[in-house]
Coordinates of C-alpha atoms in Angstrom, one line a residue:
M1 CA -55.7 -38.5 84.4
K2 CA -53.8 -36.6 87.2
K3 CA -55.6 -35.6 90.3
M4 CA -56.0 -32.0 90.9
T5 CA -57.9 -29.5 93.3
L6 CA -60.8 -27.8 92.2
L7 CA -59.0 -24.6 91.8
T8 CA -56.2 -25.9 89.6
Y9 CA -58.2 -28.4 87.5
L10 CA -60.8 -25.5 86.6
V11 CA -58.0 -23.1 85.7
F12 CA -55.5 -25.2 84.0
S13 CA -57.5 -28.2 82.7
S14 CA -60.4 -26.1 81.3
C15 CA -57.7 -23.9 79.4
F16 CA -57.2 -27.1 77.3
L17 CA -61.1 -26.8 76.0
F18 CA -60.0 -23.7 74.3
S19 CA -67.6 -12.6 73.5
Q20 CA -70.1 -14.3 71.4
N21 CA -69.9 -17.5 70.1
F22 CA -69.7 -18.4 66.4
P23 CA -68.5 -14.5 65.7
G24 CA -68.8 -13.3 62.1
Y25 CA -70.7 -16.5 61.0
R26 CA -73.7 -15.8 63.4
S27 CA -74.4 -12.9 61.3
G28 CA -75.3 -14.0 58.3
N29 CA -78.5 -15.1 56.7
Y30 CA -77.3 -18.7 55.7
T31 CA -76.9 -20.2 58.9
G32 CA -80.1 -22.4 58.6
V33 CA -80.9 -24.4 61.8
N34 CA -77.9 -22.9 63.7
G35 CA -79.6 -19.4 63.4
V36 CA -82.1 -20.6 66.1
F37 CA -79.4 -20.5 69.0
Y38 CA -78.6 -16.8 68.3
N39 CA -82.4 -15.7 67.9
P40 CA -85.1 -18.2 67.7
A41 CA -87.0 -15.8 65.2
N42 CA -84.4 -16.5 62.9
I43 CA -85.9 -19.6 61.4
A44 CA -89.0 -18.2 60.3
D45 CA -88.8 -17.0 56.4
S46 CA -85.3 -18.9 56.4
R47 CA -83.4 -18.9 53.0
Y48 CA -83.9 -22.4 53.5
R49 CA -86.9 -24.9 53.1
W50 CA -85.1 -27.4 55.5
D51 CA -81.7 -27.6 57.1
V52 CA -79.5 -30.2 58.9
N53 CA -76.6 -29.4 61.3
L54 CA -74.1 -32.4 61.5
I55 CA -71.5 -30.9 64.1
G56 CA -70.7 -27.5 65.3
I57 CA -67.9 -26.4 67.7
N58 CA -67.0 -23.0 69.3
G59 CA -64.3 -22.9 72.0
N60 CA -63.2 -19.7 73.4
L61 CA -60.4 -19.0 76.0
G62 CA -59.8 -15.4 77.4
N63 CA -58.4 -13.5 80.4
S64 CA -57.6 -9.9 81.2
Q65 CA -53.8 -10.7 82.0
A66 CA -53.2 -12.9 79.1
S67 CA -51.4 -12.3 75.7
F68 CA -51.4 -14.5 72.7
K69 CA -49.8 -14.5 69.4
L70 CA -50.5 -16.6 66.6
K71 CA -47.1 -18.0 66.4
N72 CA -47.1 -19.1 70.0
L73 CA -50.8 -20.6 70.6
G74 CA -49.4 -23.9 70.8
D75 CA -48.0 -22.8 74.3
V76 CA -51.6 -23.2 75.8
F77 CA -50.9 -27.0 75.4
N78 CA -47.6 -27.1 77.4
D79 CA -46.4 -26.3 80.7
N80 CA -46.8 -22.4 80.1
V81 CA -50.4 -22.6 80.0
D82 CA -50.4 -21.1 83.7
S83 CA -48.4 -17.7 82.8
L84 CA -50.3 -17.4 79.7
F85 CA -53.7 -17.7 81.5
F86 CA -52.9 -15.2 84.4
G87 CA -50.4 -13.0 83.0
N88 CA -48.9 -10.6 85.6
S89 CA -49.2 -12.4 89.0
E90 CA -49.3 -9.0 90.8
K91 CA -52.8 -8.1 89.6
E92 CA -56.3 -9.5 90.0
S93 CA -57.4 -11.3 86.8
S94 CA -60.5 -12.6 85.4
G95 CA -61.3 -14.9 82.7
I96 CA -63.7 -17.3 80.4
I97 CA -63.4 -20.5 79.3
D98 CA -66.4 -21.5 77.0
M99 CA -67.1 -24.7 74.8
D100 CA -70.4 -25.2 72.6
I101 CA -71.1 -28.1 70.7
I102 CA -73.7 -28.1 68.4
G103 CA -74.8 -31.5 67.7
P104 CA -77.2 -33.0 65.1
S105 CA -80.3 -30.5 64.6
V106 CA -82.8 -30.2 62.2
M107 CA -85.1 -27.2 60.9
F108 CA -88.1 -27.3 58.6
S109 CA -90.7 -24.9 57.2
I110 CA -94.6 -25.5 57.1
G111 CA -96.4 -23.6 54.8
K112 CA -95.2 -19.8 54.0
K113 CA -95.2 -18.4 57.9
N114 CA -94.0 -21.5 60.2
S115 CA -90.7 -23.2 60.8
F116 CA -89.8 -25.7 63.6
A117 CA -86.4 -26.7 64.8
I118 CA -85.2 -29.6 66.9
T119 CA -81.7 -29.2 68.4
T120 CA -79.1 -31.0 70.3
R121 CA -76.4 -28.9 72.2
F122 CA -73.6 -29.6 74.9
R123 CA -72.1 -26.4 76.5
A124 CA -69.4 -26.0 79.3
I125 CA -68.7 -22.5 80.6
G126 CA -66.2 -21.7 83.4
N127 CA -65.3 -18.4 84.8
V128 CA -62.4 -17.0 87.1
H129 CA -63.2 -13.7 88.6
D130 CA -60.9 -11.2 90.4
I131 CA -58.6 -14.3 91.4
D132 CA -55.2 -12.9 93.0
G133 CA -52.5 -14.3 90.7
N134 CA -49.9 -14.5 94.0
L135 CA -52.5 -17.1 95.5
I136 CA -52.3 -19.2 92.4
Q137 CA -48.6 -19.1 92.1
S138 CA -48.3 -20.2 95.6
I139 CA -49.7 -23.5 95.1
D140 CA -46.9 -24.4 92.7
D141 CA -44.0 -22.3 95.0
E142 CA -43.6 -20.1 92.1
N143 CA -43.7 -16.5 93.8
T144 CA -41.2 -14.2 93.2
G145 CA -40.6 -10.7 95.2
L146 CA -41.5 -12.2 98.8
P147 CA -42.9 -11.3 101.1
L148 CA -46.3 -10.5 99.5
T149 CA -49.5 -9.2 101.0
L150 CA -52.6 -10.6 100.2
K151 CA -55.7 -7.9 100.9
S152 CA -58.9 -8.6 99.2
N153 CA -62.1 -7.2 100.0
S154 CA -63.9 -8.8 97.1
Q155 CA -65.3 -12.2 96.2
Q156 CA -62.5 -14.5 94.4
K157 CA -64.7 -16.9 92.4
I158 CA -64.1 -19.8 90.4
I159 CA -67.2 -21.6 88.6
A160 CA -67.6 -24.4 85.9
N161 CA -70.9 -25.6 84.6
G162 CA -71.5 -28.2 82.0
W163 CA -74.8 -29.1 80.5
T164 CA -76.7 -30.9 77.8
E165 CA -79.7 -29.2 75.8
I166 CA -82.3 -30.8 73.8
G167 CA -84.4 -28.3 72.5
G168 CA -87.5 -27.5 70.6
S169 CA -88.2 -24.1 68.6
F170 CA -90.9 -22.5 66.7
G171 CA -90.7 -19.3 64.4
R172 CA -93.5 -17.7 62.8
I173 CA -94.1 -14.6 60.6
L174 CA -96.2 -12.1 62.8
M175 CA -96.6 -9.2 60.2
N176 CA -96.0 -8.7 56.5
K177 CA -97.5 -5.5 55.5
G178 CA -95.8 -3.4 52.5
K179 CA -92.5 -2.3 53.9
H180 CA -92.8 -3.8 57.3
F181 CA -92.2 -7.3 58.3
L182 CA -92.0 -8.8 61.7
K183 CA -91.5 -12.4 62.8
G184 CA -91.0 -14.1 66.2
G185 CA -89.9 -17.3 67.7
A186 CA -89.1 -19.2 71.1
S187 CA -87.2 -22.2 72.1
V188 CA -87.9 -24.6 75.2
K189 CA -84.6 -26.4 76.5
F190 CA -84.6 -29.7 78.3
L191 CA -81.2 -29.3 80.3
L192 CA -79.3 -32.1 81.5
G193 CA -76.5 -30.9 84.1
S194 CA -73.5 -33.1 83.8
A195 CA -71.4 -31.2 86.4
N196 CA -71.2 -28.0 88.3
S197 CA -68.0 -26.9 90.6
F198 CA -67.3 -23.9 92.6
A199 CA -64.6 -22.4 94.6
N200 CA -65.5 -19.0 96.4
I201 CA -62.9 -17.1 98.4
T202 CA -64.0 -14.1 100.6
N203 CA -62.0 -11.3 102.2
L204 CA -58.8 -13.1 102.2
K205 CA -56.2 -11.1 103.8
G206 CA -52.5 -12.5 104.6
T207 CA -48.9 -12.5 103.9
L208 CA -47.0 -14.7 101.5
D209 CA -43.3 -15.6 102.4
E210 CA -40.8 -18.0 101.8
A211 CA -39.4 -20.8 104.1
F212 CA -36.0 -21.8 104.4
T213 CA -36.8 -24.9 102.3
G214 CA -37.8 -22.5 99.7
D215 CA -41.6 -23.6 99.9
V216 CA -44.1 -20.6 100.1
Y217 CA -46.3 -20.2 103.1
L218 CA -49.3 -18.4 104.1
T219 CA -49.3 -16.5 107.5
N220 CA -51.3 -13.8 109.5
A221 CA -54.2 -14.7 107.3
S222 CA -58.0 -14.5 107.5
G223 CA -61.1 -15.2 105.2
R224 CA -63.4 -17.7 104.2
V225 CA -63.1 -20.4 101.6
A226 CA -66.2 -22.6 100.1
I227 CA -65.7 -25.5 97.8
G228 CA -68.1 -27.7 96.1
V229 CA -68.7 -30.4 93.4
A230 CA -72.0 -31.5 92.1
G231 CA -72.2 -34.2 89.2
V232 CA -69.4 -35.7 87.4
D233 CA -66.2 -36.6 89.4
F234 CA -63.4 -34.8 87.3
D235 CA -60.8 -36.9 88.5
N236 CA -62.6 -40.0 86.9
F237 CA -64.2 -38.4 84.1
E238 CA -65.2 -40.5 81.0
S239 CA -66.4 -39.1 77.8
D240 CA -69.6 -40.8 78.0
Q241 CA -70.3 -39.0 81.1
I242 CA -71.0 -35.6 79.1
F243 CA -74.6 -36.9 78.5
A244 CA -75.0 -37.8 82.1
S245 CA -77.9 -36.4 84.2
N246 CA -76.8 -35.2 87.3
G247 CA -78.9 -32.0 87.3
N248 CA -82.0 -31.0 85.3
G249 CA -83.9 -27.9 84.4
I250 CA -85.7 -25.9 81.6
G251 CA -84.3 -23.2 79.9
F252 CA -86.0 -20.9 77.2
D253 CA -85.0 -18.4 74.6
L254 CA -87.1 -15.7 73.1
G255 CA -86.6 -13.6 69.9
L256 CA -88.0 -10.9 67.8
V257 CA -86.7 -9.7 64.3
Y258 CA -88.0 -6.5 62.3
E259 CA -87.2 -5.9 58.6
Y260 CA -87.7 -2.7 56.6
R261 CA -88.4 -3.8 52.8
P262 CA -88.7 -0.7 50.8
E263 CA -88.9 -2.6 47.8
E264 CA -90.2 -5.7 49.1
N265 CA -92.5 -6.3 46.0
N266 CA -90.0 -5.7 43.4
S267 CA -87.0 -7.3 45.1
K268 CA -85.5 -10.3 43.3
Y269 CA -82.9 -10.6 46.2
A270 CA -83.3 -13.5 48.5
N271 CA -82.6 -11.0 51.5
K272 CA -85.3 -8.3 50.8
Y273 CA -84.5 -6.0 53.8
K274 CA -82.5 -2.8 53.7
F275 CA -82.1 -3.0 57.2
R276 CA -82.8 -5.6 59.9
V277 CA -83.3 -5.2 63.8
G278 CA -83.0 -8.3 66.2
L279 CA -83.7 -8.6 69.8
A280 CA -83.4 -11.7 71.8
L281 CA -83.3 -13.0 75.4
L282 CA -81.3 -16.2 75.5
D283 CA -80.5 -18.8 78.0
L284 CA -83.3 -17.9 80.8
G285 CA -83.5 -20.8 83.1
S286 CA -81.4 -22.8 85.5
I287 CA -80.3 -26.2 86.4
T288 CA -81.1 -27.7 89.8
Y289 CA -77.8 -29.7 91.4
K290 CA -77.0 -31.3 94.8
P291 CA -73.6 -31.3 96.2
K292 CA -71.8 -34.6 96.8
A293 CA -71.7 -34.6 100.8
N294 CA -68.0 -35.5 100.8
E295 CA -67.2 -32.5 98.3
F296 CA -68.5 -29.9 99.7
G297 CA -67.4 -27.4 102.5
D298 CA -67.6 -24.0 103.8
Y299 CA -64.6 -22.9 106.1
T300 CA -63.3 -20.1 107.9
I301 CA -59.5 -19.4 107.8
N302 CA -57.4 -18.3 110.6
V303 CA -53.4 -18.5 110.1
P304 CA -52.1 -16.9 113.2
S305 CA -48.9 -14.7 113.0
G306 CA -46.0 -17.0 113.5
S307 CA -47.8 -20.1 112.0
Q308 CA -47.6 -21.1 108.4
W309 CA -49.6 -22.8 106.1
F310 CA -48.4 -23.9 102.9
P311 CA -50.8 -23.7 99.9
S312 CA -48.6 -26.3 97.9
D313 CA -50.2 -28.9 100.3
L314 CA -53.2 -28.8 98.1
D315 CA -51.4 -29.6 94.9
G316 CA -52.5 -33.0 93.3
K317 CA -55.4 -33.4 95.5
S318 CA -58.9 -34.4 94.6
I319 CA -61.7 -32.4 95.9
S320 CA -62.7 -34.8 98.5
E321 CA -59.0 -34.9 99.7
V322 CA -58.8 -31.2 99.9
K323 CA -61.9 -31.5 102.1
S324 CA -60.6 -34.1 104.3
Y325 CA -57.3 -31.9 104.5
L326 CA -59.2 -28.8 105.5
D327 CA -61.2 -30.5 107.8
A328 CA -58.1 -31.8 109.5
S329 CA -56.0 -28.6 109.6
P330 CA -56.0 -26.3 112.6
Y331 CA -56.3 -23.4 110.1
F332 CA -59.6 -24.1 108.8
T333 CA -62.8 -24.2 110.8
N334 CA -65.7 -26.0 108.9
N335 CA -68.8 -23.9 109.5
A336 CA -71.2 -26.9 108.9
I337 CA -73.4 -25.8 106.8
N338 CA -75.6 -27.8 104.8
L339 CA -76.0 -26.7 101.1
G340 CA -78.4 -29.3 100.2
S341 CA -79.9 -28.6 96.6
Y342 CA -79.1 -25.1 94.6
K343 CA -79.6 -23.7 91.3
S344 CA -77.0 -22.8 88.8
N345 CA -78.4 -20.2 86.6
L346 CA -78.0 -20.4 82.8
P347 CA -75.7 -17.4 81.5
T348 CA -78.6 -15.3 80.7
T349 CA -77.9 -12.6 78.0
L350 CA -79.9 -9.7 76.2
Q351 CA -78.8 -9.7 72.4
A352 CA -79.6 -6.7 70.1
S353 CA -78.5 -6.4 66.5
V354 CA -78.9 -4.0 63.5
D355 CA -78.0 -5.3 60.0
Y356 CA -77.7 -3.0 57.1
A357 CA -77.6 -4.0 53.4
I358 CA -75.2 -2.1 51.6
N359 CA -76.1 -3.8 48.3
K360 CA -77.2 -7.5 47.2
H361 CA -74.2 -9.3 48.6
F362 CA -72.5 -6.8 51.3
Y363 CA -73.8 -6.1 54.6
T364 CA -72.8 -4.5 57.9
E365 CA -74.0 -5.6 61.3
L366 CA -73.9 -3.9 64.9
S367 CA -74.5 -6.2 67.7
G368 CA -74.5 -6.1 71.4
Q369 CA -74.5 -8.4 74.3
L370 CA -75.5 -7.6 77.6
S371 CA -74.9 -10.2 80.7
L372 CA -78.0 -10.5 82.9
V373 CA -76.3 -12.9 85.3
S374 CA -74.6 -11.3 88.3
Q375 CA -70.8 -12.1 88.6
S376 CA -71.2 -12.5 92.3
N377 CA -73.6 -15.3 92.0
A378 CA -71.4 -18.3 93.5
Y379 CA -72.7 -21.2 91.5
S380 CA -73.6 -19.7 88.0
A381 CA -71.3 -18.9 85.2
F382 CA -71.7 -15.9 82.9
F383 CA -70.7 -14.4 79.7
Y384 CA -69.3 -10.7 79.4
N385 CA -70.7 -7.6 77.9
A386 CA -69.6 -7.2 74.3
F387 CA -70.2 -4.9 71.1
T388 CA -69.5 -6.2 67.6
I389 CA -69.4 -4.7 64.3
T390 CA -69.4 -7.3 61.4
P391 CA -68.9 -6.4 57.7
R392 CA -69.6 -9.3 55.6
Y393 CA -70.1 -10.5 52.1
E394 CA -72.7 -13.2 51.4
G395 CA -73.5 -15.3 48.7
R396 CA -76.0 -18.4 48.6
R397 CA -73.0 -20.7 49.0
I398 CA -69.9 -18.8 50.0
G399 CA -69.8 -16.1 52.6
F400 CA -66.9 -14.3 54.6
A401 CA -67.4 -12.0 57.5
L402 CA -64.9 -9.6 59.4
P403 CA -66.0 -9.5 63.4
I404 CA -64.7 -6.7 65.1
N405 CA -65.3 -7.0 68.7
Y406 CA -64.9 -5.1 72.0
N407 CA -65.8 -6.7 75.3
K408 CA -65.3 -6.0 79.0
L409 CA -62.8 -8.9 79.4
T410 CA -60.4 -9.1 76.6
N411 CA -61.0 -5.7 74.8
F412 CA -60.4 -5.2 71.3
N413 CA -60.2 -8.4 69.0
V414 CA -60.5 -8.9 65.0
G415 CA -61.1 -12.2 63.5
A416 CA -62.2 -13.8 60.1
S417 CA -65.3 -16.2 59.3
F418 CA -65.5 -18.4 56.2
R419 CA -68.5 -20.4 54.8
V420 CA -67.9 -22.5 51.9
G421 CA -70.8 -24.6 50.9
P422 CA -71.6 -27.0 53.8
V423 CA -68.5 -26.0 55.7
F424 CA -68.0 -22.8 58.2
F425 CA -64.9 -22.0 60.0
G426 CA -63.2 -19.0 61.5
S427 CA -62.1 -17.2 64.8
G428 CA -63.0 -13.8 66.5
S429 CA -59.3 -13.1 67.4
V430 CA -56.8 -14.6 64.9
L431 CA -56.1 -11.4 63.0
T432 CA -55.3 -9.3 66.5
A433 CA -53.0 -12.6 67.3
L434 CA -51.4 -12.6 63.7
V435 CA -50.5 -9.0 64.0
G436 CA -50.0 -8.3 67.7
N437 CA -51.2 -9.7 71.1
S438 CA -54.6 -10.7 72.0
K439 CA -56.0 -11.8 75.2
Q440 CA -58.2 -14.4 73.9
A441 CA -57.8 -17.5 71.9
D442 CA -60.9 -18.9 69.8
F443 CA -61.9 -20.8 67.0
H444 CA -65.2 -22.3 65.4
F445 CA -65.9 -24.8 62.9
G446 CA -69.0 -26.7 61.6
I447 CA -70.7 -28.6 59.0
R448 CA -74.3 -28.3 57.9
F449 CA -76.5 -28.4 54.7
G450 CA -79.9 -27.6 53.5
G451 CA -82.4 -26.9 50.8
L452 CA -82.2 -23.4 49.7
K453 CA -85.4 -21.6 48.8
K454 CA -85.8 -20.9 44.9

């Protein structure tokens, strides 16, 4: 694997990983054990006596300046990935890369009121926040329209966090009186941190210009930069390191679901509600990491007017090599900060939903996602606020959903999700990418099976 700087690795390499996860599919009543990830109360009064997940995968890439069409999504895997990801280099851009892999998991009911689940899951989330595209382009000497002025009063942030979850969940019917039905659930997750990497650039000001050699340099510059890695060495990454424990922590999910059942006693349908209201607090908790001594540094930037520093000097360097380079450079002063151990918060969100049963097979759901993690947190990845309307058809063995989503990062997207027997698959943006341009590219796929209640 080619060695890269932290900045280029997180941005470009993470793009190959390829909002809400599992859009469309997550709204249904036939998600089995996987429903516990969206609201732990879902496993109580499940449509299944027992359920097993073999594999579930959700991948998502989105950026405020990107533009994807279905016919050219293959460009994500070639040399054009930087222009696709960052879009217009004259603007600040923000983005997210998210990979969610649900491993072998099982759910089972005990009696009429109680359900349990044991789950495994690997997750990786990366954010770029308010990154100046001109700075990114300067590393590859691809700027146009020079000279350019860099003037940022905000914190430019790049963060990636990867971890494994081993969870135990409990769901129970709390109330079943006439037309009113209430159930609750909770999950406890043991967290194994694989890796946490970050780069933070604060108050960067300066001028980018072109030397007579054609290389781009930075001059008359000031600011501050911090880089760090804890856990897996990306430059020598092996697949078995996904489950390495380089940090640890405890996480929690909590949820409630209320159902209004006007014809509960006479209903012959598996789903007895006319409308359903769900509320869940997901991903409470954090992972404690300790950065590698030779791969953490905090520096003050000072490139005097008339001096030239070439960002392309960082191209192809590992994090430890970048640190050695910055330590030796006259333009970067090491602030000698000892970070020690630190906590990376999980991407905590508040999830709310209202689902309305039009008839036996047709439903529509309105759901919202509110991020509870500060975007200024230097070590923590986060999701974006989102609202989704999901009309869908549900049968016991076949289902179809049409998620219509608006989120703060990639704006408006329409997708499709299918469930056929044990297989489910879809995308939250495929229809937008088919008829026009989308700012995100995503997919989901999985296989699970269970014993339906009669």
